[in-house]
Amino acid sequence: MIFKKIYKFLQSIAKFFFSKKGILKLKSFLLANKKFKRLKKVDVVIYDSSNKDIFLPYLKEATYEILDTRMKEINLNILFKLLFNLETLNMKNYTSEFLKICKPKIILTFTDNNPNFYLLKQLSPNSKTISVQNGMRTKDIFMKMKKYKNLEVDYIFTFGDAIQEKFKSAITIKNIISLGSFKNNMITKSQNKKRNSIAFISTGCPTLFKFYTIDESTNKKLVPSKVFFQPEYNLLPKILKYCETNNKKLEIAGRVRDKKKSYEEYEWYKEILGEKNFKFFEFGKKYSAYQISDEVEAIVNIYSAFGLEAVARGPRIAFFHLRHKVLSESYHCFWPGKINLKGDFWTDEISQNEVERVLDYCINASDTEWNNSSKKIIPYLISFNADNQIFSDTIKKILNKY
């Protein structure tokens, strides 16, 4: 039996070092931050280091550890324990050992589209698993999840009601709760005076952005950048014309996080709009997209979670449902909701007359008219829960039971 285990272990080592995937993992290992940290029992394990800090304000009275699934940080104590026990070196065994030592009451993630998270109940059945929706979710994500068996979770917090059936179709869920956008719920609305401007929410630029779709067999397919960004090429000149006709300024809220690469994003918008026809805000520099949205007359959105967040927050926003025409049916902000794609402040057309109709409504509708129109979206597509009180209460309730 021991020889069989040794053989299997050596086989896994050989596979690790001599496969293309293994070489990439080895490179990640060499670049990772390595720690000799002795783990102990904690209240909460945060699964995946991405956006980990967003949870910390809600864990002030709890002990926690962060399980980095991206190999940016590796606990060598866990690794050596796997080697000593002749266990195959993979993320599943690393995770299993991590959870075995920490014995968390709660396993929490902001990476709701990772199927591996929903397998953790098998590794740590006494822990409560909690997933928080972190962005737009499309048909291909759920197709991928359905390829896995026995996915389960104790709690999922979603943007709104409409997306819940899609999660239920792929995962066994004990509790599913509409929370809204976790980030959006945390941000205080700016009280600064509104500028005579319209802001476009950027989704990046062709030179820095690669996008893949997934077909029915879950095969990845690269979408040419000119195809993906065709809606911007078509829409932005019409938005600019509206601004010039109505004596308004056009602003672009950038998306690219890297300061040096942000200049490429700015240059791309210059190609479309001209050098002096707009004001560009780098991502996170002085102003956030949330603050910009609170301080302009209207926002323009093609496809991003921020569009739904803006409706929940209250700023006036125009939705131009155009991305799904160059990708697939689920790439518009209202999917999978059953809402007509043409309404008071949204449309799937791109004519100048339609641009003017939608933006005129955004700017000129009374508060009563706007609130009545928004009811088709809130809370159906997205909710708003100030400071994530529902989430906070759930965490406290679970921890108090132990």
Short mmCIF file of C-alpha atoms in Angstrom, two decimals:
data_model
loop_
_atom_site.label_atom_id
_atom_site.label_comp_id
_atom_site.label_asym_id
_atom_site.label_seq_id
_atom_site.Cartn_x
_atom_site.Cartn_y
_atom_site.Cartn_z
CA MET A 1 0.00 0.00 0.00
CA ILE A 2 2.80 2.41 0.93
CA PHE A 3 4.66 1.62 -2.31
CA LYS A 4 1.55 2.34 -4.31
CA LYS A 5 1.23 5.70 -2.55
CA ILE A 6 4.89 6.51 -3.17
CA TYR A 7 4.53 5.57 -6.85
CA LYS A 8 1.44 7.75 -7.21
CA PHE A 9 3.21 10.64 -5.46
CA LEU A 10 6.29 10.41 -7.71
CA GLN A 11 4.02 10.20 -10.73
CA SER A 12 2.28 13.43 -9.68
CA ILE A 13 5.67 15.15 -9.19
CA ALA A 14 6.79 14.09 -12.68
CA LYS A 15 3.52 15.26 -14.17
CA PHE A 16 3.87 18.57 -12.33
CA PHE A 17 7.38 19.30 -13.61
CA PHE A 18 7.16 17.95 -17.14
CA SER A 19 3.77 19.18 -18.32
CA LYS A 20 3.10 22.62 -19.81
CA LYS A 21 0.64 23.33 -17.00
CA GLY A 22 3.20 22.17 -14.45
CA ILE A 23 5.83 24.55 -15.81
CA LEU A 24 3.39 27.45 -15.47
CA LYS A 25 2.58 26.38 -11.90
CA LEU A 26 6.27 26.12 -11.09
CA LYS A 27 6.77 29.65 -12.41
CA SER A 28 3.88 30.85 -10.21
CA PHE A 29 5.42 29.06 -7.23
CA LEU A 30 8.82 30.69 -7.74
CA LEU A 31 7.22 34.14 -8.01
CA ALA A 32 4.88 33.64 -5.04
CA ASN A 33 5.36 35.16 -1.61
CA LYS A 34 6.29 32.20 0.62
CA LYS A 35 5.57 32.11 4.34
CA PHE A 36 6.30 29.72 7.20
CA LYS A 37 3.10 30.51 9.05
CA ARG A 38 1.69 28.19 11.66
CA LEU A 39 -2.05 28.11 11.13
CA LYS A 40 -4.56 27.68 13.93
CA LYS A 41 -8.29 27.39 14.35
CA VAL A 42 -10.17 30.52 13.16
CA ASP A 43 -13.73 31.77 12.78
CA VAL A 44 -13.52 32.58 9.08
CA VAL A 45 -11.46 31.54 6.07
CA ILE A 46 -11.63 33.94 3.11
CA TYR A 47 -11.34 31.82 -0.02
CA ASP A 48 -9.29 33.63 -2.71
CA SER A 49 -7.29 36.74 -1.90
CA SER A 50 -8.98 38.77 -4.65
CA ASN A 51 -10.95 41.62 -3.05
CA LYS A 52 -10.26 40.13 0.40
CA ASP A 53 -10.10 43.57 2.04
CA ILE A 54 -13.73 44.26 1.25
CA PHE A 55 -14.81 41.72 3.90
CA LEU A 56 -12.51 42.90 6.70
CA PRO A 57 -14.78 45.67 8.10
CA TYR A 58 -17.35 42.96 8.79
CA LEU A 59 -14.90 40.65 10.56
CA LYS A 60 -13.59 42.99 13.26
CA GLU A 61 -14.72 40.67 16.06
CA ALA A 62 -13.74 37.46 14.28
CA THR A 63 -10.46 35.64 13.70
CA TYR A 64 -9.71 34.86 10.08
CA GLU A 65 -7.20 33.49 7.59
CA ILE A 66 -6.92 34.09 3.85
CA LEU A 67 -6.59 31.10 1.55
CA ASP A 68 -4.84 32.40 -1.56
CA THR A 69 -6.00 30.25 -4.49
CA ARG A 70 -3.96 32.21 -7.08
CA MET A 71 -0.55 31.13 -5.73
CA LYS A 72 0.48 34.70 -4.97
CA GLU A 73 1.13 33.59 -1.39
CA ILE A 74 2.00 30.04 -0.34
CA ASN A 75 2.15 28.61 3.16
CA LEU A 76 5.23 26.38 3.16
CA ASN A 77 4.09 24.57 6.32
CA ILE A 78 1.11 23.24 4.37
CA LEU A 79 3.27 22.39 1.38
CA PHE A 80 5.83 20.45 3.43
CA LYS A 81 3.07 18.60 5.23
CA LEU A 82 1.69 17.43 1.88
CA LEU A 83 5.17 16.30 0.81
CA PHE A 84 5.75 14.49 4.10
CA ASN A 85 2.44 12.65 3.74
CA LEU A 86 3.18 11.83 0.09
CA GLU A 87 0.06 13.70 -1.01
CA THR A 88 -0.35 14.86 -4.60
CA LEU A 89 0.66 18.50 -4.96
CA ASN A 90 -2.47 20.22 -6.17
CA MET A 91 -4.81 23.00 -5.09
CA LYS A 92 -7.46 20.60 -3.85
CA ASN A 93 -5.10 18.90 -1.37
CA TYR A 94 -3.55 22.22 -0.34
CA THR A 95 -7.04 23.62 0.33
CA SER A 96 -8.13 20.49 2.19
CA GLU A 97 -5.12 20.65 4.53
CA PHE A 98 -5.59 24.38 5.06
CA LEU A 99 -9.23 23.92 6.07
CA LYS A 100 -8.44 20.86 8.22
CA ILE A 101 -6.11 22.96 10.36
CA CYS A 102 -8.20 26.14 10.46
CA LYS A 103 -11.55 24.40 11.11
CA PRO A 104 -13.45 27.58 10.14
CA LYS A 105 -17.03 28.25 11.14
CA ILE A 106 -17.44 30.17 7.87
CA ILE A 107 -15.74 29.94 4.46
CA LEU A 108 -16.36 33.15 2.57
CA THR A 109 -15.66 34.22 -1.02
CA PHE A 110 -16.15 37.16 -3.34
CA THR A 111 -15.32 34.93 -6.32
CA ASP A 112 -18.84 33.61 -6.85
CA ASN A 113 -18.09 32.38 -10.38
CA ASN A 114 -15.45 29.85 -9.27
CA PRO A 115 -16.98 26.33 -9.30
CA ASN A 116 -14.24 25.02 -6.98
CA PHE A 117 -15.62 27.08 -4.11
CA TYR A 118 -18.89 25.15 -4.30
CA LEU A 119 -17.00 21.88 -3.78
CA LEU A 120 -15.66 22.95 -0.38
CA LYS A 121 -18.59 21.49 1.57
CA GLN A 122 -17.14 18.09 0.68
CA LEU A 123 -13.80 19.06 2.25
CA SER A 124 -15.19 20.93 5.26
CA PRO A 125 -18.78 19.80 5.87
CA ASN A 126 -19.10 21.51 9.27
CA SER A 127 -18.26 24.95 7.88
CA LYS A 128 -20.92 27.32 6.55
CA THR A 129 -20.03 28.42 3.02
CA ILE A 130 -20.99 31.92 1.87
CA SER A 131 -20.63 33.34 -1.64
CA VAL A 132 -21.18 36.98 -2.63
CA GLN A 133 -21.91 37.96 -6.24
CA ASN A 134 -19.14 40.19 -7.49
CA GLY A 135 -20.17 41.26 -11.01
CA MET A 136 -22.28 40.60 -14.07
CA ARG A 137 -22.99 36.93 -14.67
CA THR A 138 -23.64 35.50 -18.11
CA LYS A 139 -24.98 32.28 -19.58
CA ASP A 140 -21.53 30.80 -20.24
CA ILE A 141 -20.58 31.01 -16.54
CA PHE A 142 -23.54 28.83 -15.58
CA MET A 143 -22.86 26.44 -18.48
CA LYS A 144 -19.37 25.95 -17.08
CA MET A 145 -20.70 25.33 -13.56
CA LYS A 146 -23.12 22.70 -14.82
CA LYS A 147 -20.15 20.63 -15.98
CA TYR A 148 -19.35 20.01 -12.30
CA LYS A 149 -21.21 17.59 -10.04
CA ASN A 150 -22.44 18.14 -6.49
CA LEU A 151 -21.88 21.89 -6.26
CA GLU A 152 -23.42 23.21 -3.03
CA VAL A 153 -23.36 26.25 -0.76
CA ASP A 154 -25.10 27.43 2.39
CA TYR A 155 -25.60 31.08 1.41
CA ILE A 156 -25.37 33.09 -1.81
CA PHE A 157 -25.91 36.85 -1.76
CA THR A 158 -26.95 38.04 -5.23
CA PHE A 159 -27.38 41.42 -6.93
CA GLY A 160 -31.13 40.92 -7.32
CA ASP A 161 -33.95 38.42 -7.70
CA ALA A 162 -33.69 37.76 -11.45
CA ILE A 163 -30.27 36.05 -11.40
CA GLN A 164 -31.18 33.68 -8.59
CA GLU A 165 -32.79 31.02 -10.78
CA LYS A 166 -29.59 30.78 -12.81
CA PHE A 167 -27.53 30.09 -9.68
CA LYS A 168 -30.12 27.53 -8.54
CA SER A 169 -29.88 25.74 -11.89
CA ALA A 170 -26.20 24.96 -11.30
CA ILE A 171 -25.76 24.82 -7.51
CA THR A 172 -27.63 23.30 -4.57
CA ILE A 173 -28.29 26.36 -2.37
CA LYS A 174 -29.74 26.40 1.14
CA ASN A 175 -30.24 30.17 1.36
CA ILE A 176 -30.23 32.70 -1.49
CA ILE A 177 -30.64 36.37 -0.61
CA SER A 178 -30.86 39.57 -2.70
CA LEU A 179 -28.29 41.97 -1.30
CA GLY A 180 -27.35 44.23 -4.20
CA SER A 181 -23.75 45.01 -5.04
CA PHE A 182 -21.55 44.53 -1.97
CA LYS A 183 -19.18 47.36 -2.98
CA ASN A 184 -21.99 49.68 -3.97
CA ASN A 185 -23.73 49.19 -0.62
CA MET A 186 -20.62 50.39 1.23
CA ILE A 187 -20.16 53.73 -0.52
CA THR A 188 -21.65 56.95 0.79
CA LYS A 189 -23.28 59.09 -1.88
CA SER A 190 -21.42 62.30 -2.76
CA GLN A 191 -23.27 65.50 -1.87
CA ASN A 192 -21.18 67.71 -4.18
CA LYS A 193 -22.96 69.92 -6.69
CA LYS A 194 -23.67 68.24 -10.03
CA ARG A 195 -21.63 69.29 -13.09
CA ASN A 196 -23.22 70.09 -16.45
CA SER A 197 -21.74 66.85 -17.82
CA ILE A 198 -22.53 63.40 -19.11
CA ALA A 199 -20.11 60.61 -18.11
CA PHE A 200 -19.40 57.45 -20.10
CA ILE A 201 -18.33 54.40 -18.10
CA SER A 202 -15.38 52.80 -19.88
CA THR A 203 -14.94 49.04 -20.20
CA GLY A 204 -11.30 49.30 -21.27
CA CYS A 205 -9.73 49.63 -24.72
CA PRO A 206 -8.78 47.26 -27.59
CA THR A 207 -5.00 47.33 -27.06
CA LEU A 208 -5.23 46.20 -23.43
CA PHE A 209 -8.30 44.00 -23.32
CA LYS A 210 -8.81 40.38 -24.37
CA PHE A 211 -12.24 38.82 -24.19
CA TYR A 212 -13.25 35.19 -24.56
CA THR A 213 -16.66 33.62 -25.00
CA ILE A 214 -17.48 30.03 -24.07
CA ASP A 215 -19.51 27.83 -26.40
CA GLU A 216 -21.92 25.04 -25.50
CA SER A 217 -18.98 22.66 -25.01
CA THR A 218 -17.34 25.25 -22.70
CA ASN A 219 -14.52 25.83 -25.20
CA LYS A 220 -12.97 29.30 -25.00
CA LYS A 221 -13.02 31.46 -28.12
CA LEU A 222 -11.20 34.78 -28.47
CA VAL A 223 -13.40 37.65 -29.61
CA PRO A 224 -11.51 40.13 -31.84
CA SER A 225 -11.15 43.42 -29.97
CA LYS A 226 -12.60 45.40 -32.89
CA VAL A 227 -15.73 43.28 -32.68
CA PHE A 228 -16.01 43.57 -28.89
CA PHE A 229 -15.60 47.35 -28.92
CA GLN A 230 -17.75 48.03 -31.99
CA PRO A 231 -20.56 49.45 -29.78
CA GLU A 232 -18.17 52.15 -28.46
CA TYR A 233 -17.12 53.13 -31.98
CA ASN A 234 -20.77 53.48 -32.97
CA LEU A 235 -22.20 55.08 -29.83
CA LEU A 236 -19.62 57.58 -28.58
CA PRO A 237 -19.73 59.98 -31.56
CA LYS A 238 -23.51 60.19 -31.09
CA ILE A 239 -23.12 60.90 -27.37
CA LEU A 240 -20.60 63.63 -28.21
CA LYS A 241 -23.00 65.17 -30.74
CA TYR A 242 -25.74 65.22 -28.08
CA CYS A 243 -23.38 66.95 -25.63
CA GLU A 244 -22.35 69.58 -28.19
CA THR A 245 -25.96 70.25 -29.20
CA ASN A 246 -27.08 70.61 -25.56
CA ASN A 247 -24.04 72.53 -24.33
CA LYS A 248 -22.82 69.74 -22.02
CA LYS A 249 -19.37 68.34 -21.38
CA LEU A 250 -18.48 64.72 -22.01
CA GLU A 251 -16.46 62.85 -19.40
CA ILE A 252 -14.93 59.37 -19.57
CA ALA A 253 -14.50 57.34 -16.37
CA GLY A 254 -11.49 55.14 -17.15
CA ARG A 255 -11.26 51.48 -16.26
CA VAL A 256 -7.59 50.52 -16.72
CA ARG A 257 -5.95 50.32 -13.29
CA ASP A 258 -2.31 50.51 -14.30
CA LYS A 259 -1.25 54.17 -14.49
CA LYS A 260 1.10 53.71 -17.46
CA LYS A 261 -1.39 51.64 -19.42
CA SER A 262 -4.20 54.06 -18.59
CA TYR A 263 -2.58 56.43 -21.09
CA GLU A 264 -3.35 53.90 -23.86
CA GLU A 265 -6.99 53.94 -22.82
CA TYR A 266 -6.99 57.74 -23.01
CA GLU A 267 -5.32 57.67 -26.45
CA TRP A 268 -7.97 55.27 -27.75
CA TYR A 269 -10.79 57.59 -26.71
CA LYS A 270 -8.92 60.44 -28.43
CA GLU A 271 -9.03 58.44 -31.67
CA ILE A 272 -12.81 58.18 -31.43
CA LEU A 273 -13.71 61.59 -30.01
CA GLY A 274 -10.86 63.95 -30.80
CA GLU A 275 -8.32 65.38 -28.39
CA LYS A 276 -10.24 68.29 -26.86
CA ASN A 277 -13.81 67.00 -26.85
CA PHE A 278 -13.85 65.17 -23.52
CA LYS A 279 -12.32 64.99 -20.06
CA PHE A 280 -10.71 61.71 -19.06
CA PHE A 281 -10.55 60.45 -15.47
CA GLU A 282 -7.95 57.77 -14.77
CA PHE A 283 -9.23 54.81 -12.77
CA GLY A 284 -9.10 55.55 -9.04
CA LYS A 285 -7.09 58.77 -9.42
CA LYS A 286 -8.74 61.42 -7.24
CA TYR A 287 -12.23 60.41 -8.40
CA SER A 288 -13.89 57.00 -8.36
CA ALA A 289 -16.56 56.03 -10.87
CA TYR A 290 -19.03 56.12 -7.96
CA GLN A 291 -18.17 59.74 -7.16
CA ILE A 292 -18.25 60.77 -10.81
CA SER A 293 -21.70 59.22 -11.22
CA ASP A 294 -22.99 61.17 -8.22
CA GLU A 295 -21.70 64.47 -9.59
CA VAL A 296 -22.83 64.49 -13.24
CA GLU A 297 -26.28 64.92 -14.78
CA ALA A 298 -26.30 61.49 -16.42
CA ILE A 299 -24.14 58.41 -16.93
CA VAL A 300 -23.92 56.28 -20.08
CA ASN A 301 -23.34 52.54 -19.78
CA ILE A 302 -23.06 49.77 -22.38
CA TYR A 303 -22.30 46.68 -20.28
CA SER A 304 -20.92 46.73 -16.75
CA ALA A 305 -22.06 45.98 -13.22
CA PHE A 306 -21.59 49.66 -12.48
CA GLY A 307 -24.66 50.41 -14.61
CA LEU A 308 -26.93 48.44 -12.29
CA GLU A 309 -25.10 49.81 -9.24
CA ALA A 310 -25.87 53.35 -10.41
CA VAL A 311 -29.60 52.62 -10.63
CA ALA A 312 -29.54 51.28 -7.08
CA ARG A 313 -27.61 54.33 -5.83
CA GLY A 314 -29.93 56.84 -7.49
CA PRO A 315 -27.92 58.71 -10.20
CA ARG A 316 -29.53 59.08 -13.63
CA ILE A 317 -28.15 56.52 -16.07
CA ALA A 318 -28.72 55.60 -19.70
CA PHE A 319 -28.34 51.94 -20.71
CA PHE A 320 -27.41 51.16 -24.31
CA HIS A 321 -27.81 47.40 -24.67
CA LEU A 322 -25.40 46.84 -27.54
CA ARG A 323 -22.76 44.34 -26.40
CA HIS A 324 -25.04 41.31 -26.75
CA LYS A 325 -25.41 42.10 -30.46
CA VAL A 326 -21.72 41.40 -31.03
CA LEU A 327 -21.37 38.62 -28.41
CA SER A 328 -24.38 36.60 -27.23
CA GLU A 329 -27.81 37.08 -25.70
CA SER A 330 -26.72 37.28 -22.06
CA TYR A 331 -24.29 40.18 -22.52
CA HIS A 332 -26.65 42.98 -21.59
CA CYS A 333 -27.23 44.45 -18.14
CA PHE A 334 -30.82 43.21 -17.83
CA TRP A 335 -30.09 39.51 -18.44
CA PRO A 336 -31.70 37.20 -17.36
CA GLY A 337 -34.56 39.51 -16.41
CA LYS A 338 -37.72 39.57 -18.47
CA ILE A 339 -37.66 43.27 -19.31
CA ASN A 340 -38.15 44.80 -22.76
CA LEU A 341 -34.79 46.07 -24.01
CA LYS A 342 -36.31 49.41 -24.93
CA GLY A 343 -37.67 51.55 -22.10
CA ASP A 344 -37.63 55.03 -20.61
CA PHE A 345 -33.88 55.25 -19.97
CA TRP A 346 -32.63 52.22 -21.85
CA THR A 347 -32.55 50.97 -25.44
CA ASP A 348 -30.96 48.42 -27.75
CA GLU A 349 -30.92 50.83 -30.71
CA ILE A 350 -28.12 53.17 -31.68
CA SER A 351 -29.69 55.84 -33.90
CA GLN A 352 -29.12 59.52 -33.08
CA ASN A 353 -32.84 59.97 -32.39
CA GLU A 354 -32.81 57.09 -29.90
CA VAL A 355 -29.71 58.43 -28.16
CA GLU A 356 -31.44 61.80 -27.79
CA ARG A 357 -34.68 60.23 -26.53
CA VAL A 358 -32.94 58.23 -23.79
CA LEU A 359 -30.62 61.02 -22.64
CA ASP A 360 -33.43 63.59 -22.68
CA TYR A 361 -35.39 61.37 -20.31
CA CYS A 362 -32.37 60.91 -18.02
CA ILE A 363 -31.86 64.65 -17.71
CA ASN A 364 -35.41 66.04 -17.85
CA ALA A 365 -37.63 63.42 -16.13
CA SER A 366 -39.05 64.45 -12.76
CA ASP A 367 -37.96 62.55 -9.66
CA THR A 368 -41.38 60.88 -9.52
CA GLU A 369 -41.14 59.76 -13.15
CA TRP A 370 -37.58 58.49 -12.63
CA ASN A 371 -38.44 56.55 -9.48
CA ASN A 372 -41.44 54.92 -11.17
CA SER A 373 -39.27 53.85 -14.14
CA SER A 374 -36.54 52.52 -11.83
CA LYS A 375 -39.02 50.21 -10.10
CA LYS A 376 -38.80 47.91 -13.13
CA ILE A 377 -35.15 47.31 -12.22
CA ILE A 378 -35.04 47.65 -8.40
CA PRO A 379 -35.05 45.14 -6.68
CA TYR A 380 -35.71 42.77 -9.58
CA LEU A 381 -32.26 43.16 -11.16
CA ILE A 382 -30.44 44.78 -8.27
CA SER A 383 -31.20 45.67 -4.64
CA PHE A 384 -29.63 48.17 -2.30
CA ASN A 385 -28.82 47.30 1.31
CA ALA A 386 -27.01 50.12 3.11
CA ASP A 387 -23.65 48.97 4.51
CA ASN A 388 -24.62 45.34 3.75
CA GLN A 389 -26.61 45.03 6.95
CA ILE A 390 -28.22 41.75 5.88
CA PHE A 391 -24.81 40.21 5.23
CA SER A 392 -23.42 41.53 8.53
CA ASP A 393 -26.36 40.11 10.49
CA THR A 394 -25.93 36.72 8.79
CA ILE A 395 -22.23 36.54 9.73
CA LYS A 396 -22.97 37.44 13.36
CA LYS A 397 -25.83 34.92 13.54
CA ILE A 398 -23.63 32.05 12.30
CA LEU A 399 -20.68 32.92 14.56
CA ASN A 400 -22.95 33.24 17.60
CA LYS A 401 -24.33 29.73 17.04
CA TYR A 402 -20.93 28.11 17.65
#
